Short mmCIF file of C-alpha atoms in Angstrom, two decimals:
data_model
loop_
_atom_site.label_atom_id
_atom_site.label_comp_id
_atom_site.label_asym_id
_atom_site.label_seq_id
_atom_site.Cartn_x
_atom_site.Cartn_y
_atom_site.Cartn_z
CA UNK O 1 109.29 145.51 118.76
CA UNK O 2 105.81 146.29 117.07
CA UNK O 3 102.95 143.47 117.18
CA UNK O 4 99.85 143.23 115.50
CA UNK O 5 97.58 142.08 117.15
CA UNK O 6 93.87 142.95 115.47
CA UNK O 7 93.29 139.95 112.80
CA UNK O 8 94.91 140.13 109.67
CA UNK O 9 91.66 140.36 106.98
CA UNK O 10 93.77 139.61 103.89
CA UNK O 11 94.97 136.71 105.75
CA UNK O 12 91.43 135.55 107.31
CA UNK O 13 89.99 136.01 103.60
CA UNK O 14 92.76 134.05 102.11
CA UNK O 15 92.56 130.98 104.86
CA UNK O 16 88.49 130.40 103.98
CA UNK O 17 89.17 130.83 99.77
CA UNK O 18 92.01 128.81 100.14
CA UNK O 19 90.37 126.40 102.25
CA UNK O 20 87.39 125.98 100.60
CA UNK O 21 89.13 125.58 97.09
CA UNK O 22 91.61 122.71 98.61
CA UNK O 23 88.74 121.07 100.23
CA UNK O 24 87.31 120.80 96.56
CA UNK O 25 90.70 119.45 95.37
CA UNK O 26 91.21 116.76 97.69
CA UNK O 27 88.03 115.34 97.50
CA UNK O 28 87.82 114.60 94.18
CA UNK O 29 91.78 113.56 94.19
CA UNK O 30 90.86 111.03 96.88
CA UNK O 31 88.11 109.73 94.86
CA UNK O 32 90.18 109.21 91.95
CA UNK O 33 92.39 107.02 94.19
CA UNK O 34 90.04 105.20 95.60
CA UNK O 35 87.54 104.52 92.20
CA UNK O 36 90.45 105.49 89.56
CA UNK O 37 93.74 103.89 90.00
CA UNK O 38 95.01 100.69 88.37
CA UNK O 39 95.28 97.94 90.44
CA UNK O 40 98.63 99.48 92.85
CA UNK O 41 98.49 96.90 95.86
CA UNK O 42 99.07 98.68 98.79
CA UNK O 43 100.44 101.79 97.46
CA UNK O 44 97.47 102.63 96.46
CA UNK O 45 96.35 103.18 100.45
CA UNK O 46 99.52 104.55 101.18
CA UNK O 47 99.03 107.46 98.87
CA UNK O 48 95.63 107.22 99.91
CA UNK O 49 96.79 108.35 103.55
CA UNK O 50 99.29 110.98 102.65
CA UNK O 51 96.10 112.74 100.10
CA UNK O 52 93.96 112.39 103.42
CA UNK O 53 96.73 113.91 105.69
CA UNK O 54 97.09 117.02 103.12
CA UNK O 55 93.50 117.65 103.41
CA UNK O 56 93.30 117.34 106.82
CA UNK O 57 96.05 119.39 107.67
CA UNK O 58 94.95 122.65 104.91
CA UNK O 59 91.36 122.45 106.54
CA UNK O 60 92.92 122.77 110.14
CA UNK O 61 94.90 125.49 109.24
CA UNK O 62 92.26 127.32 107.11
CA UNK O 63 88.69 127.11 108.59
CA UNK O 64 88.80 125.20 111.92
CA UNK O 65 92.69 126.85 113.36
CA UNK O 66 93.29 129.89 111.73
CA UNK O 67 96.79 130.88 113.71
CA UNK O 68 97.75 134.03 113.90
CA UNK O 69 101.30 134.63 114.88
CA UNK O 70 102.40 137.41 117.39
CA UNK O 71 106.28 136.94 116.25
CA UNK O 72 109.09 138.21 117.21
CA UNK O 73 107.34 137.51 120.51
CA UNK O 74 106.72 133.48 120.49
CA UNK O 75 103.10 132.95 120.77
CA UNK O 76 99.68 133.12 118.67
CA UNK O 77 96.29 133.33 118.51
CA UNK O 78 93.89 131.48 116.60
CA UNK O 79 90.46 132.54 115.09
CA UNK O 80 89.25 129.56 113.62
CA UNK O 81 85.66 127.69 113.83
CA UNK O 82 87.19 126.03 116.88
CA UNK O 83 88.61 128.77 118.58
CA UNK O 84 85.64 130.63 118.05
CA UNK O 85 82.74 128.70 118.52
CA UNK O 86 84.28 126.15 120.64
CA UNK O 87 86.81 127.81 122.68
CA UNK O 88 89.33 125.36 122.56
CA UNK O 89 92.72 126.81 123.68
CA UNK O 90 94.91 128.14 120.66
CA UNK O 91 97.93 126.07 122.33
CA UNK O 92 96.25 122.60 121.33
CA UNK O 93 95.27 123.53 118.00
CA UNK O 94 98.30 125.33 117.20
CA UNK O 95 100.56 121.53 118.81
CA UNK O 96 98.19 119.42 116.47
CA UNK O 97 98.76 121.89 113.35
CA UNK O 98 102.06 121.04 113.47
CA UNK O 99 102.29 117.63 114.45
CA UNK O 100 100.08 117.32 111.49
CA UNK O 101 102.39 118.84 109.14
CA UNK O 102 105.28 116.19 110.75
CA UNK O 103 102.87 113.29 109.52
CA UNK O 104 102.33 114.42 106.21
CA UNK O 105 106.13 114.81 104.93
CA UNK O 106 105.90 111.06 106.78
CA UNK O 107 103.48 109.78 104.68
CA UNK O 108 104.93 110.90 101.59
CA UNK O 109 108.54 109.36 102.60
CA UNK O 110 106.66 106.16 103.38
CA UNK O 111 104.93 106.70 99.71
CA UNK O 112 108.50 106.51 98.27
CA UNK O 113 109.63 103.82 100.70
CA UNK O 114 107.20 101.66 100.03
CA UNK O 115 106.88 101.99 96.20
CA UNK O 116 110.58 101.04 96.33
CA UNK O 117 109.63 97.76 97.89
CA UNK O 118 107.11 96.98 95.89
CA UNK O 119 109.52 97.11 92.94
CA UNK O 120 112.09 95.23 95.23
CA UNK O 121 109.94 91.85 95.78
CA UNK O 122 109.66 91.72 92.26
CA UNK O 123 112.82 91.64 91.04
CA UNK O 124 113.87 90.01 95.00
CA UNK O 125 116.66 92.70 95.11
CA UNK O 126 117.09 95.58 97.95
CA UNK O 127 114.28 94.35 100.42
CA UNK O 128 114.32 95.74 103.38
CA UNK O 129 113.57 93.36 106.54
CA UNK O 130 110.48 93.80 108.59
CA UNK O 131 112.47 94.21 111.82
CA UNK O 132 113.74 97.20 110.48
CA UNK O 133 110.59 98.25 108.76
CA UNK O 134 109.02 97.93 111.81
CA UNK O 135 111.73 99.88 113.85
CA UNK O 136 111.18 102.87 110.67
CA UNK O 137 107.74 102.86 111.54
CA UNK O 138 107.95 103.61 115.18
CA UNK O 139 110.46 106.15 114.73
CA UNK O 140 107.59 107.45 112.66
CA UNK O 141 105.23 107.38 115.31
CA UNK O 142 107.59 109.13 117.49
CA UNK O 143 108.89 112.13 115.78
CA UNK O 144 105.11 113.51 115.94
CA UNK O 145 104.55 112.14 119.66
CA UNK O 146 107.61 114.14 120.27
CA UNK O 147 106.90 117.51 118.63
CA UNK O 148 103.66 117.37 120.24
CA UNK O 149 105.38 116.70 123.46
CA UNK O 150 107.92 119.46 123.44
CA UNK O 151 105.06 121.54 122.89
CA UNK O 152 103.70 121.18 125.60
CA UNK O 153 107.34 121.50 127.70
CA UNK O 154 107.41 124.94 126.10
CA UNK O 155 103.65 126.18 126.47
CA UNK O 156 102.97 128.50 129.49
CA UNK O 157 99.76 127.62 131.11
CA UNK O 158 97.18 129.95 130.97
CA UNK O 159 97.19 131.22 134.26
CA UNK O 160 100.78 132.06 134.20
CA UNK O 161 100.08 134.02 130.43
CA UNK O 162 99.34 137.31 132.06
CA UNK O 163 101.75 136.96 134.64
CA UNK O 164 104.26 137.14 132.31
CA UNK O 165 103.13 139.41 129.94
CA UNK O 166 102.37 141.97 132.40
CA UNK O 167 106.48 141.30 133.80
CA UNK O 168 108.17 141.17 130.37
CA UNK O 169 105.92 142.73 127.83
CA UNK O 170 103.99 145.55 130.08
CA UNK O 171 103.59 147.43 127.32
CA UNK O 172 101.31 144.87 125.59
CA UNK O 173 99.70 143.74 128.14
CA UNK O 174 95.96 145.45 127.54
CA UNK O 175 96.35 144.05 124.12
CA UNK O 176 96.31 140.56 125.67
CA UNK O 177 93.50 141.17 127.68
CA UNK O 178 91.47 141.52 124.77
CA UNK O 179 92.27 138.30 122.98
CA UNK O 180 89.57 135.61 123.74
CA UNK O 181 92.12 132.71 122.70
CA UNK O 182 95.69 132.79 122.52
CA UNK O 183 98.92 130.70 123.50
CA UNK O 184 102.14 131.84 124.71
CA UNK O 185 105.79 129.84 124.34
CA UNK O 186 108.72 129.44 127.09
CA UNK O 187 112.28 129.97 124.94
CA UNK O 188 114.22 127.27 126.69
CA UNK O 189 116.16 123.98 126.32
CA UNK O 190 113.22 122.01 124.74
CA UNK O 191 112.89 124.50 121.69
CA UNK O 192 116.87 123.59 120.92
CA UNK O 193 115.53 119.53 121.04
CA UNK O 194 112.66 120.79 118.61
CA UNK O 195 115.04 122.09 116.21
CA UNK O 196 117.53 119.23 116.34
CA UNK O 197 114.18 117.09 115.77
CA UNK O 198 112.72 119.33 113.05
CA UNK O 199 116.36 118.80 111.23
CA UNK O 200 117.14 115.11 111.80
CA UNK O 201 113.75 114.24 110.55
CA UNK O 202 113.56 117.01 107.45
CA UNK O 203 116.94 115.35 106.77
CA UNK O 204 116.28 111.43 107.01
CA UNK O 205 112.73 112.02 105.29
CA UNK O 206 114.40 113.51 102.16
CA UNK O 207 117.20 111.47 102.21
CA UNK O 208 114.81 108.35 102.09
CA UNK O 209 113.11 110.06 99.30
CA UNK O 210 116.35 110.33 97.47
CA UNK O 211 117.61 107.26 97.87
CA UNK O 212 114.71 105.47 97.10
CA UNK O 213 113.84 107.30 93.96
CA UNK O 214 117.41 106.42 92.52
CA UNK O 215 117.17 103.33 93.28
CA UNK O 216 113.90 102.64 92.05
CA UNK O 217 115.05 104.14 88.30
CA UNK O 218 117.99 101.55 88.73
CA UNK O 219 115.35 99.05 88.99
CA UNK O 220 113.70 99.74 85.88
CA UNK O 221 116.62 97.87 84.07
CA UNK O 222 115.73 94.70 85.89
CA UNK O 223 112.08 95.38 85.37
CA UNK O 224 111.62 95.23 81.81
CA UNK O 225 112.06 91.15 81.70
CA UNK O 226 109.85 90.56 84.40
CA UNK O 227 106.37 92.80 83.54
CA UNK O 228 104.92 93.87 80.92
CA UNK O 229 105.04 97.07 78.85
CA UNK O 230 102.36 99.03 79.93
CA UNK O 231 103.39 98.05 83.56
CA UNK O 232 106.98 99.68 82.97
CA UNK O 233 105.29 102.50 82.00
CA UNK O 234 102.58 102.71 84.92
CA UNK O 235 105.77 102.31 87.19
CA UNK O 236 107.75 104.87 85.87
CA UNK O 237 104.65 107.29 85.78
CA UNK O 238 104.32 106.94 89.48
CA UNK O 239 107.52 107.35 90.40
CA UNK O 240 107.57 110.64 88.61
CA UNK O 241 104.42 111.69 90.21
CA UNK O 242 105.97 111.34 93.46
CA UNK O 243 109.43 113.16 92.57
CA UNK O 244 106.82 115.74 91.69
CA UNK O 245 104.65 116.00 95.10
CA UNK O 246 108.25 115.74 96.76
CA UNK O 247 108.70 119.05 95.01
CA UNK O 248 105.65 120.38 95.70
CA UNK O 249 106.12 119.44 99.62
CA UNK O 250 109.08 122.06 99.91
CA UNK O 251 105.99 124.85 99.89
CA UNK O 252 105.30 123.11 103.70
CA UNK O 253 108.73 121.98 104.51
CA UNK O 254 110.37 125.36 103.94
CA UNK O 255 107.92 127.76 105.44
CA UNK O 256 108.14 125.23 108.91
CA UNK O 257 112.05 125.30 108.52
CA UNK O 258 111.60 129.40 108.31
CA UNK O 259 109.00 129.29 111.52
CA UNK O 260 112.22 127.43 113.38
CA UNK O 261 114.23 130.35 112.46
CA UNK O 262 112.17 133.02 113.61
CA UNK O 263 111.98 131.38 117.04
CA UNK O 264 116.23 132.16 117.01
CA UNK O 265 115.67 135.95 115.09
CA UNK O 266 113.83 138.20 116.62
CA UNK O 267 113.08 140.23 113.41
CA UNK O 268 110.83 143.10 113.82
CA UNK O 269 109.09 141.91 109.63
CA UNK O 270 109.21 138.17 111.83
CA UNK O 271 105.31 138.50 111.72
CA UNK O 272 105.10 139.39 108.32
CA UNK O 273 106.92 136.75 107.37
CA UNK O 274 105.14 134.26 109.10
CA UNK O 275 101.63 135.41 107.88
CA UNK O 276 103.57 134.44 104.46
CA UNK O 277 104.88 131.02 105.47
CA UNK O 278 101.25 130.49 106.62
CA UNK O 279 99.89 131.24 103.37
CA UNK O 280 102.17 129.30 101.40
CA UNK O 281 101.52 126.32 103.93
CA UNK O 282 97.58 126.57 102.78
CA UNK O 283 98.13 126.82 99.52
CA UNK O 284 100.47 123.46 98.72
CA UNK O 285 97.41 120.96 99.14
CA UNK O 286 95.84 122.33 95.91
CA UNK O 287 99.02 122.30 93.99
CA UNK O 288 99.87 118.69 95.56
CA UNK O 289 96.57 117.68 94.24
CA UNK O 290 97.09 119.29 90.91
CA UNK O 291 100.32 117.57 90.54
CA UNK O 292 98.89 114.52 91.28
CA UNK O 293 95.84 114.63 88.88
CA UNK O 294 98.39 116.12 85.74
CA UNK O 295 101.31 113.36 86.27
CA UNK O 296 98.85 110.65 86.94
CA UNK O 297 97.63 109.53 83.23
CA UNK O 298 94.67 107.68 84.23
CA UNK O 299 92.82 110.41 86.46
CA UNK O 300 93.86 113.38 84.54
CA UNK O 301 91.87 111.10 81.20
CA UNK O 302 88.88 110.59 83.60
CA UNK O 303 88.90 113.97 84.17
CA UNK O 304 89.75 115.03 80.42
CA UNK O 305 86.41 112.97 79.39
CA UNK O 306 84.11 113.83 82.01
CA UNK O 307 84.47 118.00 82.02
CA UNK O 308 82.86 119.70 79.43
CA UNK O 309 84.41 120.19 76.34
CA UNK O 310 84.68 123.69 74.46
CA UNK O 311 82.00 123.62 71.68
CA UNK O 312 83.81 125.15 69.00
CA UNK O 313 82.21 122.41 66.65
CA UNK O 314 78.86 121.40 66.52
CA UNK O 315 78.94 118.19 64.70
CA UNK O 316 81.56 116.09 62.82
CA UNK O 317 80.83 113.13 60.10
CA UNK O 318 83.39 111.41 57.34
CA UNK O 319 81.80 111.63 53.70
CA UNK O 320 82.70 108.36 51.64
CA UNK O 321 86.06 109.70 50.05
CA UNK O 322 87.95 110.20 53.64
CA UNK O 323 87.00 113.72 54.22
CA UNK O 324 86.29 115.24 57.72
CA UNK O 325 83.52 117.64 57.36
CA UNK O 326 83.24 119.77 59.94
CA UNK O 327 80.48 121.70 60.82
CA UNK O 328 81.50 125.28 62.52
CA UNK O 329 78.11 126.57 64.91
CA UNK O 330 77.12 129.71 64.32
#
């Protein structure tokens, strides 16, 4: 078993570029929701929350976390703005990294859960009861309470780090005595609830996704004698746009699904490969955003009319007969 344990500079240089790019990205993507959508109801704030929870989550994990994983032996470091100029303990940020990532895939299901009511009251056909709204939406609050929970069933508390380093991993233990910040995981019965967590929830999250989606493109029958055109349209538009950020969500929902797997294989490329997941985790908040700006018609316009525009032509007029004259700079 080799470890790195010096930080990884392609990695540290990716997290800030990345950051800082996303950080762009979701600003102006939650301005455009807030100043640039039609009138949604309360979708609008529901997509709203899940743009906010993307953000949040890319800037923990690129300027204020920055984990670094010790795999195949179950622990990290971070080197973040936090963990650096702060010193808070890598085994909170790492907890509330991933409990972040939990509410984001929420958000998103409740996106396509509640865009499929929406459609429902209008037509008065598949709504769901508030009891059992209500019941969804403490199940929602739990599955984060819970990861965050286990996490801390499975952390080792710092005094009893070395302890066990210096009885199981002798061989590193100098290594540890050098990191400032790090955070080191029991392997025992509460990682097997994680997993069974991690699955049930990955699995009822895209299963609401699916069902809903369907259902809402049944709906769209029904729809057409009871709103107008250019809603049908604006309907179908956003439904698409979220079939399209539940794509895009696979580039955080399989690289946390590959982090459960390492904790089971002890791989000796196991770090390597979760540098990688980490990367791909950063970068799916720009592409989310992209996605959202390119499906959605009436941000990706704003956007069309407000950057600049190529001047390949200096001037244009129409003569009297019909004729475009156009007049080339030079």
């Amino acid at each position: 078993m080799s470890i790195a344990f010096s930080p990884s500079f392609w990695l540290i240089a990716y997290y800030y570029s990345i950051g800082f790019i996303s950080l762009i990205f979701n600003v102006i993507t939650i301005l455009l929701i807030v100043f640039k959508s039609y009138k949604l109801d309360s979708f609008k704030y529901y997509l709203l929350a899940y743009q906010v929870s993307c953000a949040n989550y890319v800037l923990q994990l690129t300027i204020l976390f920055q984990p670094m994983p010790l795999f195949p032996l179950l622990g990290g470091y971070c080197q973040g703005f936090l963990a650096t100029y702060l010193g808070i303990w890598a085994h909170y940020m790492i907890t509330i990294n991933i409990a972040s990532a939990v509410i984001e895939v929420e958000l998103l299901t409740i996106c396509f859960i509640m865009k499929q009511q929406s459609l429902s009251l209008i037509i008065n056909k598949h709504v769901i009861p508030e009891s059992l709204l209500y019941t969804g939406a403490g199940a929602f609050i739990y599955i984060p309470l819970s990861v965050f929970l286990t996490f801390r069933q499975i952390t080792m508390s710092q005094e009893d780090q070395m302890a066990y380093i210096a009885t199981n991993h002798p061989e590193y233990h100098r290594n540890f005595e050098e990191l400032q910040n790090f955070a080191i995981f029991h392997f025992n019965s509460w990682c097997y609830y994680l997993v069974v967590v991690t699955i049930s929830g990955g699995l009822f999250c895209g299963g609401a996704a699916i069902f809903t989606t369907a259902d809402m493109f049944r709906m769209m029958k029904d729809l057409q004698t009871r709103v107008s055109r250019s809603s049908l349209k604006r309907y179908r538009a956003t439904i698409q746009s979220l079939i399209a950020q539940l794509v895009v969500s696979m580039m955080l929902v399989v690289p946390l699904t590959t982090f459960v797997a390492l904790i089971f294989n002890k791989s000796e490329y196991a770090q390597a490969i979760a540098q990688f997941c980490l990367a791909i985790c950063a970068l799916h908040s720009i592409v989310n955003a992209g996605v959202l700006i390119l499906s959605t018609s009436q941000y990706r316009n704003f956007l069309a009319r407000k950057l600049p525009q190529p001047k390949f032509f200096k001037s244009s007029s129409i003569h009297p007969h019909g004729r475009v004259q156009l007049i080339a700079t030079m």
